[in-house]
PDB file of C-alpha atoms in Angstrom:
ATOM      1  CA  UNK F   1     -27.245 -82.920  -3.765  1.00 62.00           C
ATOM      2  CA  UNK F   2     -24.138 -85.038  -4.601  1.00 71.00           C
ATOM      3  CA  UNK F   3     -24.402 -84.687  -8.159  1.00 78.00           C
ATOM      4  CA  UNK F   4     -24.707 -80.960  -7.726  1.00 72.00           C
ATOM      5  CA  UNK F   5     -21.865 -81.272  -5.537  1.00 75.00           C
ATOM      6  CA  UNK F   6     -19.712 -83.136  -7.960  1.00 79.00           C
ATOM      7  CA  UNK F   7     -20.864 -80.702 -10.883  1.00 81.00           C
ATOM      8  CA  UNK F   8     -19.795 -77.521  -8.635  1.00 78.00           C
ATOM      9  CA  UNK F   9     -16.408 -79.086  -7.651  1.00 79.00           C
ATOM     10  CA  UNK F  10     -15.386 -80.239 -11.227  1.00 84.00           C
ATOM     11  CA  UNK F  11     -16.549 -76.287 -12.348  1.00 84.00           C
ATOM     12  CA  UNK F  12     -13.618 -75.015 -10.116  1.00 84.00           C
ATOM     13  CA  UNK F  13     -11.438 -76.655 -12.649  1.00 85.00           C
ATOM     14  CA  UNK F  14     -13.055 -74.616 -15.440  1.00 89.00           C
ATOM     15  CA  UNK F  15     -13.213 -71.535 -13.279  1.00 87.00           C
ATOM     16  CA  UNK F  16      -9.781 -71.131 -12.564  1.00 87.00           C
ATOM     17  CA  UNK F  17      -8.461 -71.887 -16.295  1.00 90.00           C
ATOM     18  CA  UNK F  18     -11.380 -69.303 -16.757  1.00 91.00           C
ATOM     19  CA  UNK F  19      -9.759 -66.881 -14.028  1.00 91.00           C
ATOM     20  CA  UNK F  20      -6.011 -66.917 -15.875  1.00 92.00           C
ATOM     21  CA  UNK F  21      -7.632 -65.633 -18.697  1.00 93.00           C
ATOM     22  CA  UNK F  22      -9.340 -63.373 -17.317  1.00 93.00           C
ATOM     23  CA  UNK F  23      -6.604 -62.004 -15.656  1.00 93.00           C
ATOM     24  CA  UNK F  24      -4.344 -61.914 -18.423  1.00 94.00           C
ATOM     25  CA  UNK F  25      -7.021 -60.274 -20.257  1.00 93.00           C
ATOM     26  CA  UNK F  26      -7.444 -57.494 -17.894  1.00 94.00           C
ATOM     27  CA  UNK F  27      -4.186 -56.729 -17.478  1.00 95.00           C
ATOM     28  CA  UNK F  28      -3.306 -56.529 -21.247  1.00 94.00           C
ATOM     29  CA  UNK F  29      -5.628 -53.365 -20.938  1.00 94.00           C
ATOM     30  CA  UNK F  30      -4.610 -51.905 -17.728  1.00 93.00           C
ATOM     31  CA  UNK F  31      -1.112 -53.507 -17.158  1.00 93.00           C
ATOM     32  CA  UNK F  32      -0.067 -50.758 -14.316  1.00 93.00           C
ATOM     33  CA  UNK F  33      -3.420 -50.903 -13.141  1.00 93.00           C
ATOM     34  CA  UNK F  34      -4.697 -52.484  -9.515  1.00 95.00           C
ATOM     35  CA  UNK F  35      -8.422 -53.248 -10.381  1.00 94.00           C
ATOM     36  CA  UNK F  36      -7.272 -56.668 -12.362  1.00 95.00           C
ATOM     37  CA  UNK F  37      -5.485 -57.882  -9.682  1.00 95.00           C
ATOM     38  CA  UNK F  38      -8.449 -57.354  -7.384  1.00 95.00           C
ATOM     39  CA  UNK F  39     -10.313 -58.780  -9.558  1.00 94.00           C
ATOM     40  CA  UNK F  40      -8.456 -61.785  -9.593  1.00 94.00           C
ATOM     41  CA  UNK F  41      -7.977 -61.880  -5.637  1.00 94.00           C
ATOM     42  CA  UNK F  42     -11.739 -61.203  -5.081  1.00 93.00           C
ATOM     43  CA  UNK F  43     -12.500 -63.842  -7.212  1.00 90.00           C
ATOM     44  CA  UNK F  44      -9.970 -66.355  -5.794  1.00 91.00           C
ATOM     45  CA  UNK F  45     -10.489 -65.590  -1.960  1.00 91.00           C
ATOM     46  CA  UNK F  46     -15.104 -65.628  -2.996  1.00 88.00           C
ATOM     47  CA  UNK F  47     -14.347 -68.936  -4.283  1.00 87.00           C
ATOM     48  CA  UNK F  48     -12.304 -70.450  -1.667  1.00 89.00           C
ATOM     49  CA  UNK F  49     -15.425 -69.579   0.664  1.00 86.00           C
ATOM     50  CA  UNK F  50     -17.937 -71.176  -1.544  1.00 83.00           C
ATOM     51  CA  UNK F  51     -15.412 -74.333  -1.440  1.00 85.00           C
ATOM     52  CA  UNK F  52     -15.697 -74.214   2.133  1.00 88.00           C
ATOM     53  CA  UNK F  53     -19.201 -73.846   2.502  1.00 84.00           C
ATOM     54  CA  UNK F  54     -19.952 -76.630   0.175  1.00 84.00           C
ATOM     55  CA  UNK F  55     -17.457 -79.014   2.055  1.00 86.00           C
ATOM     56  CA  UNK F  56     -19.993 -77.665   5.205  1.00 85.00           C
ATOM     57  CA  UNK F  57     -23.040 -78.415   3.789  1.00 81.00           C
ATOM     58  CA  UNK F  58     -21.571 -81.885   2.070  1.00 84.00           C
ATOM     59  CA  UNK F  59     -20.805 -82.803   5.818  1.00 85.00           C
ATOM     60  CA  UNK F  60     -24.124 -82.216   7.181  1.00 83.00           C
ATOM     61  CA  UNK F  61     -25.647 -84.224   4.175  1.00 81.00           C
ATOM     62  CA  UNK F  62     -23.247 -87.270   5.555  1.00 83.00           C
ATOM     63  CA  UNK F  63     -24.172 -86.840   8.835  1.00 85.00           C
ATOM     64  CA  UNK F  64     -27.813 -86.158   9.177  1.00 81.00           C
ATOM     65  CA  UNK F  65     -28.142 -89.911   9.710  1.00 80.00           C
ATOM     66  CA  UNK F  66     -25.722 -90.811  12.586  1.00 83.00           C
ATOM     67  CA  UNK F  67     -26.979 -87.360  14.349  1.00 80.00           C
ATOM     68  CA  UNK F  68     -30.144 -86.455  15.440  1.00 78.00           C
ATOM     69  CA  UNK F  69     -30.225 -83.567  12.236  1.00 79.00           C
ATOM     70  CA  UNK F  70     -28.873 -80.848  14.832  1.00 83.00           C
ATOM     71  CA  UNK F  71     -25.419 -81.160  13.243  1.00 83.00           C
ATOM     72  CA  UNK F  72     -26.737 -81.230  10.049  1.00 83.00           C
ATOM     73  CA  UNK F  73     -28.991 -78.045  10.220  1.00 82.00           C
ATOM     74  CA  UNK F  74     -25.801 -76.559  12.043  1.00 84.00           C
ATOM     75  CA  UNK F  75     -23.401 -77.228   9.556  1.00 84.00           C
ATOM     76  CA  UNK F  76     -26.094 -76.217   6.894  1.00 79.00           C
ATOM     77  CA  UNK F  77     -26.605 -72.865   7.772  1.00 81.00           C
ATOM     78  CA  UNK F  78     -22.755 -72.144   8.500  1.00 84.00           C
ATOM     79  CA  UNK F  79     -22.688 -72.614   4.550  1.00 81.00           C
ATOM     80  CA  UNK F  80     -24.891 -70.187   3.950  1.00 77.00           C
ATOM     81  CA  UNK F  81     -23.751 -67.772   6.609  1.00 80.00           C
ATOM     82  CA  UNK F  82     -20.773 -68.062   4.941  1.00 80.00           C
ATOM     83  CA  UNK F  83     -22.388 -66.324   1.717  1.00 74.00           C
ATOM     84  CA  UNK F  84     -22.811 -63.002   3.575  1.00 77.00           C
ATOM     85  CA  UNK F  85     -19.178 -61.947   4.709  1.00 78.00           C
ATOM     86  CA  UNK F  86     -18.131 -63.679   1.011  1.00 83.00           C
ATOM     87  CA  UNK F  87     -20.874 -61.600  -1.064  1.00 82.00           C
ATOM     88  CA  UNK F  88     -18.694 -58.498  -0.632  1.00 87.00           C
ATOM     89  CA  UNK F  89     -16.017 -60.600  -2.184  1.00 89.00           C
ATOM     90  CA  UNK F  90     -18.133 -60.996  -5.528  1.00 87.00           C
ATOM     91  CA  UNK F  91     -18.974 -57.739  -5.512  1.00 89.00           C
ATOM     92  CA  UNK F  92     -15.644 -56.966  -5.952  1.00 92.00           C
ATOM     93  CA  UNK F  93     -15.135 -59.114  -8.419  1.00 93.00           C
ATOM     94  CA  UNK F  94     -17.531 -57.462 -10.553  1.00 92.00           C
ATOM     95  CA  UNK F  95     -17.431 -53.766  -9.445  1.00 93.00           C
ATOM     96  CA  UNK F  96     -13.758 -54.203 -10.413  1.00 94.00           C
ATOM     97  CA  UNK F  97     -14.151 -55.786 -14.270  1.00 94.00           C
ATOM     98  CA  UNK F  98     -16.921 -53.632 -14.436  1.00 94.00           C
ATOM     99  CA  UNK F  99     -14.700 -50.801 -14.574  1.00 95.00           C
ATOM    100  CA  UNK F 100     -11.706 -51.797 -16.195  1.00 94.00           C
ATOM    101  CA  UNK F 101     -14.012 -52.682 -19.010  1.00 94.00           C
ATOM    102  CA  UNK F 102     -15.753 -49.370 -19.113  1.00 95.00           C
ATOM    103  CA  UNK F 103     -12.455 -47.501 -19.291  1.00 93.00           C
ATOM    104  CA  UNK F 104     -10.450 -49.662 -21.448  1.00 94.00           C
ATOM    105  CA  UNK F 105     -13.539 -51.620 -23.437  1.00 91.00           C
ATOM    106  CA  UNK F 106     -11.696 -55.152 -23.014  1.00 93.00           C
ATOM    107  CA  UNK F 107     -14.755 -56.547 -23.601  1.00 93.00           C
ATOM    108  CA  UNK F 108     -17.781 -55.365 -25.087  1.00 94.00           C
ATOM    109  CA  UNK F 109     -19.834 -52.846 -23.065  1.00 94.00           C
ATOM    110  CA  UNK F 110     -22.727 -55.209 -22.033  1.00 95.00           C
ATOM    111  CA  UNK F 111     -20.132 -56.918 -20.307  1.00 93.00           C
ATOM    112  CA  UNK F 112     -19.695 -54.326 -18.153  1.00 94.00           C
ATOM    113  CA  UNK F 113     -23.252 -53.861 -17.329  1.00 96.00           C
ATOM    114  CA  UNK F 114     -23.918 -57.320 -16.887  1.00 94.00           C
ATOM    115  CA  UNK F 115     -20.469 -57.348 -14.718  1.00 92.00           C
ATOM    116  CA  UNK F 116     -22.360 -54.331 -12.663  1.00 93.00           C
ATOM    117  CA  UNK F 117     -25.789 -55.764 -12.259  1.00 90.00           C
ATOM    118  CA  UNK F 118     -23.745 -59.041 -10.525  1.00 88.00           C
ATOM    119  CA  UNK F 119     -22.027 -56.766  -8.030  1.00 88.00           C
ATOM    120  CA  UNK F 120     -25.656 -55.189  -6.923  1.00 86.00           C
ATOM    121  CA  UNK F 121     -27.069 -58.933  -6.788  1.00 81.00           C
ATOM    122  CA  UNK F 122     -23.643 -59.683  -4.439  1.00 81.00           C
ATOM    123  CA  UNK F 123     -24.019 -56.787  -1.616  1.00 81.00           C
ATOM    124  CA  UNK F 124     -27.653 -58.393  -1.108  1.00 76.00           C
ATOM    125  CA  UNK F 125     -26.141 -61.798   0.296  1.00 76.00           C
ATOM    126  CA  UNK F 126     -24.758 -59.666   3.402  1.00 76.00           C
ATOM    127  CA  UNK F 127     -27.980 -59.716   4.977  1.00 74.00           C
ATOM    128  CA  UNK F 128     -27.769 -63.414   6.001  1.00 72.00           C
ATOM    129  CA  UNK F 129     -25.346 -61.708   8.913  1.00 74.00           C
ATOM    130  CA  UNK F 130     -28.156 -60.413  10.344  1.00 76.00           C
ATOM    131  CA  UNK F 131     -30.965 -63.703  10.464  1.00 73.00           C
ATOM    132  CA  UNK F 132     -30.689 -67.189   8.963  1.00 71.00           C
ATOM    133  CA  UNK F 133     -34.746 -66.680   7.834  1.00 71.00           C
ATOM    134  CA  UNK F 134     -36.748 -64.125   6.625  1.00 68.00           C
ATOM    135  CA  UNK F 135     -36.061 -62.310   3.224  1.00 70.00           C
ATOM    136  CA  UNK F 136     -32.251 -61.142   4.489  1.00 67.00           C
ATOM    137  CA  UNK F 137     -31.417 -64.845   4.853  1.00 65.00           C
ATOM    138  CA  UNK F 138     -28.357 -65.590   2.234  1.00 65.00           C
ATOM    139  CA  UNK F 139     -29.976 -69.157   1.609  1.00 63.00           C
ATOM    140  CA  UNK F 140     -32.806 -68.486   0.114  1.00 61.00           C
ATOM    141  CA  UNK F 141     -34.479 -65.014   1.463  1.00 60.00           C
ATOM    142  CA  UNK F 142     -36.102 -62.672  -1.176  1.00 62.00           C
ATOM    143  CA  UNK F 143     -33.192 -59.944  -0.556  1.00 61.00           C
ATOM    144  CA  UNK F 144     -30.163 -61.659  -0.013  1.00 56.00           C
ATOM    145  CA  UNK F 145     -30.641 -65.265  -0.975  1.00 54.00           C
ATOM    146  CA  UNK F 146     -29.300 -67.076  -4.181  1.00 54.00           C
ATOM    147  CA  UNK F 147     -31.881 -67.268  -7.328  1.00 48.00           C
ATOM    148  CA  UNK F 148     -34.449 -69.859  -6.179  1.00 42.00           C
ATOM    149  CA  UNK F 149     -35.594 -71.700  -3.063  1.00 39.00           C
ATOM    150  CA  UNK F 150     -33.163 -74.008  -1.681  1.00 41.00           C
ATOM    151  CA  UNK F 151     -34.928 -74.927   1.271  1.00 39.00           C
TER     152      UNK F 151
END
């Protein structure tokens, strides 16, 4: 899990040189235009609670040997809880390079559909506000959860 960790936190590097671009890109074709700027905001503020939910998990990792793995499976599933208020952020994200692409082409159509198929996979997350099991759990429920089993 540390690796992963590691490999996730380093990515943020990438991400954000990956962000200015994308930003710069956007607003090249839409320069009065709002939707790159929520792009770029959506993008910033989903990150930020991916950061944070990491750093949770990370500390129950570290701690699920000095407690008796309460704190652990707390601090766990406050990660993933986490995913459900942030999915609408990603949707956002996607929903809004989705359509800047479609109306300006920016990037090549597929983009946009691929950018559009990621928002629909991002409203599913905001299940896990409802249960932390069960196919609406963000973790790793059929609905709302990430790509594969993670627990």
């Amino acid at each position: 899990m540390q690796v992963v960790t590691l490999a996730a936190t380093v990515g943020y590097l990438f991400l954000l040189g990956f962000l200015g671009g994308l930003l710069s890109r956007l607003r090249q074709a839409d320069p009065d235009g709002a939707l790159p700027w929520v792009a770029f905001a959506s993008l910033l503020m989903f990150t930020t609670a991916l950061n944070i939910a990491i750093g949770l998990d990370i500390a129950g990792g570290l701690l699920l040997r000095s407690t008796n793995g309460s704190a652990t499976y707390t601090l766990h599933s406050a990660g993933f809880i986490l995913a459900a208020p942030a999915a609408l952020l990603g949707t956002a994200f996607f929903v809004a390079v989705a359509a800047v692409t479609f109306h300006t082409r920016v990037f090549p159509r597929a983009t946009a559909w691929i950018a559009v198929v990621g928002g629909v996979l991002n409203v599913g997350a905001v299940g896990g506000i409802f249960t932390l099991e069960g196919p609406l759990s963000s973790g790793n429920g059929s609905v709302a959860g990430i790509a594969g089993p993670v627990g």
